[in-house]
mmCIF file of C-alpha atoms in Angstrom:
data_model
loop_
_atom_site.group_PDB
_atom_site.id
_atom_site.type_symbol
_atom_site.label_atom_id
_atom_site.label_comp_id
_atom_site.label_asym_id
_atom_site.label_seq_id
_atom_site.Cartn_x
_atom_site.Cartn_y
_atom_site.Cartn_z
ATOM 1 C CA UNK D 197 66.432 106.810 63.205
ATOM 2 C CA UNK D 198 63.635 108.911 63.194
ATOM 3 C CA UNK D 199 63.498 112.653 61.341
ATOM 4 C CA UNK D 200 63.365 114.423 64.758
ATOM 5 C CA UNK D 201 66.364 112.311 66.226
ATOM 6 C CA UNK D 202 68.417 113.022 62.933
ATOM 7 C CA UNK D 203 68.368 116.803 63.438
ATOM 8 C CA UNK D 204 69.182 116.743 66.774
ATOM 9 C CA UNK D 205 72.210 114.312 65.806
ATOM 10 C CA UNK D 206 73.403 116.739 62.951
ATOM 11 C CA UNK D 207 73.191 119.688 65.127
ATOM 12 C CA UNK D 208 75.347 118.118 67.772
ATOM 13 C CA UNK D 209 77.600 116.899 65.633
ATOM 14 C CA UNK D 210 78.031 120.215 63.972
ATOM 15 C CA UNK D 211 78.457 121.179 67.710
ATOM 16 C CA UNK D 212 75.154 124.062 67.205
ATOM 17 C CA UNK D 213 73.420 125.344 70.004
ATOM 18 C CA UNK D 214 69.547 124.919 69.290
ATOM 19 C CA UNK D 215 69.903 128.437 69.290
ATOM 20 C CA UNK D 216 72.306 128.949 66.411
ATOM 21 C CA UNK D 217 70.805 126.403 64.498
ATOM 22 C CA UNK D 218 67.081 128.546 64.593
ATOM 23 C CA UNK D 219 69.568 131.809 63.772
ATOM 24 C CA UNK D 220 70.281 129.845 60.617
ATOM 25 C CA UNK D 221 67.228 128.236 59.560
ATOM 26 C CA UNK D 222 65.280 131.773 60.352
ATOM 27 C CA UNK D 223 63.278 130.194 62.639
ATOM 28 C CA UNK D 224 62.672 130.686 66.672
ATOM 29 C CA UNK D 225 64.571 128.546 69.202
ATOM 30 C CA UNK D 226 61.427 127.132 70.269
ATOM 31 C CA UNK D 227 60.641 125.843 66.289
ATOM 32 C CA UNK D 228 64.084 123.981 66.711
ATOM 33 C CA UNK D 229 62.668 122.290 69.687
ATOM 34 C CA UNK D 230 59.665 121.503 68.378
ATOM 35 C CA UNK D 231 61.486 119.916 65.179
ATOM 36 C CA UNK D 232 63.693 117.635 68.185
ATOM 37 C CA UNK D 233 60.636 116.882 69.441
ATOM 38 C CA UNK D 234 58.980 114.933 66.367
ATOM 39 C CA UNK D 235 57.051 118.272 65.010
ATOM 40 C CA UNK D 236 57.062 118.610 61.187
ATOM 41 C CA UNK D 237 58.433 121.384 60.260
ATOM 42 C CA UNK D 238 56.907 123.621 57.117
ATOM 43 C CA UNK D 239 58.302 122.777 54.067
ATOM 44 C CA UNK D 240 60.611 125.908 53.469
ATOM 45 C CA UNK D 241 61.912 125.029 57.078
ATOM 46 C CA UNK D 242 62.850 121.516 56.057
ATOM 47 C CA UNK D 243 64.745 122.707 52.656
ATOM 48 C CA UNK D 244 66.919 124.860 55.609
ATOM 49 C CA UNK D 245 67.239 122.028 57.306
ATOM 50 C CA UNK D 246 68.401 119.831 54.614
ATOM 51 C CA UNK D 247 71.289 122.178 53.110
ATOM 52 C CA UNK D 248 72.375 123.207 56.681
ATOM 53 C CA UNK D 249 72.446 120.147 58.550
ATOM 54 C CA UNK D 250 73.578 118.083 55.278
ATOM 55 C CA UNK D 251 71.147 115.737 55.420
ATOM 56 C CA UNK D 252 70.513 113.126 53.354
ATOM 57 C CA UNK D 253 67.993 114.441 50.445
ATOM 58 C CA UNK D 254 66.069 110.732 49.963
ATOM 59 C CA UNK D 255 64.755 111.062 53.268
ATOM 60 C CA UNK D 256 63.920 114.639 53.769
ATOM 61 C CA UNK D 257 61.915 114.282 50.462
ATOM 62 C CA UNK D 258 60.078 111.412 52.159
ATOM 63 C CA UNK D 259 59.458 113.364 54.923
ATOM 64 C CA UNK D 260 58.714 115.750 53.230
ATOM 65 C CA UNK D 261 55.472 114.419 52.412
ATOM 66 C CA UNK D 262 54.352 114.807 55.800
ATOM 67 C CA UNK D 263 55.433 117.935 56.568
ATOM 68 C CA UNK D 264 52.560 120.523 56.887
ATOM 69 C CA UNK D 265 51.287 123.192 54.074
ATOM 70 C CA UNK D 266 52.568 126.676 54.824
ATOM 71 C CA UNK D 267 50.083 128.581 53.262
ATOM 72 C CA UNK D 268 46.346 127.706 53.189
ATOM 73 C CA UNK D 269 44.958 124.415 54.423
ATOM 74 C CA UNK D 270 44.424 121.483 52.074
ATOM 75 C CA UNK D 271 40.963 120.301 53.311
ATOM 76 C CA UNK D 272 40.573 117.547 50.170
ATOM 77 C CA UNK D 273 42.707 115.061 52.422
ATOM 78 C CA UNK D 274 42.591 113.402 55.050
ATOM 79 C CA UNK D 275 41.647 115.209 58.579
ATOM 80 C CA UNK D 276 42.948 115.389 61.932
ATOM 81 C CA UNK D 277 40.741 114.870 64.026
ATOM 82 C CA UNK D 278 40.425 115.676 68.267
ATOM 83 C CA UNK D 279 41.311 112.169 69.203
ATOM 84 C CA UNK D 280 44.686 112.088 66.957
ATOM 85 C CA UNK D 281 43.000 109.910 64.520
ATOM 86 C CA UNK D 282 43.021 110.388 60.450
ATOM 87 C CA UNK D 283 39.462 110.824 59.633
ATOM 88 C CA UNK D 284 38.411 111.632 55.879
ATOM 89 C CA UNK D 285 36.427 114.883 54.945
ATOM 90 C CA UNK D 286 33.424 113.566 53.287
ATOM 91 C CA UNK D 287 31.537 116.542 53.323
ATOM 92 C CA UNK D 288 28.942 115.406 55.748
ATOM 93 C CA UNK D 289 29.876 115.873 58.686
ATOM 94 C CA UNK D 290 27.336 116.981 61.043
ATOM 95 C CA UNK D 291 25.074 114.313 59.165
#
């Protein structure tokens, strides 16, 4: 079961309106959404996530690793780039 599909399950079955569940977390409605919709949430939304939808800790930790930075941008890893493809910063681009 995918990350996105697990929320969505928990919230259900903890019969929450996507609404409630954002009230919780301390997030908008349409953050919820996104988070049903495969969006990774930032990390200090996923540690909500985890202790109010019970999930299981193993995988939120491994998602976790995908989950975006909240503050700053790491740019010494790997790059989205326009085409949804994971390009590395070399440094010379433009070359």
């Amino acid at each position: 079961m995918r990350f996105c599909e697990l929320v969505k399950a928990r919230r259900a079955e903890r019969g929450l309106s996507q609404e409630a569940l954002a009230a919780l977390l301390g997030v908008s409605r349409q953050t919820v959404i996104a988070i049903e919709r495969g969006q990774a949430p930032a990390t200090a939304t996923l540690s909500a996530l985890v202790n109010v939808l019970e999930l299981d800790l193993p995988s939120a930790e491994l998602f976790a690793s995908m989950a975006p930075e909240e503050e700053g941008v790491d740019d010494t890893g790997p790059q989205p780039c326009t085409c949804g493809r994971l390009v590395a910063k070399t440094g010379t681009e433009g070359a």
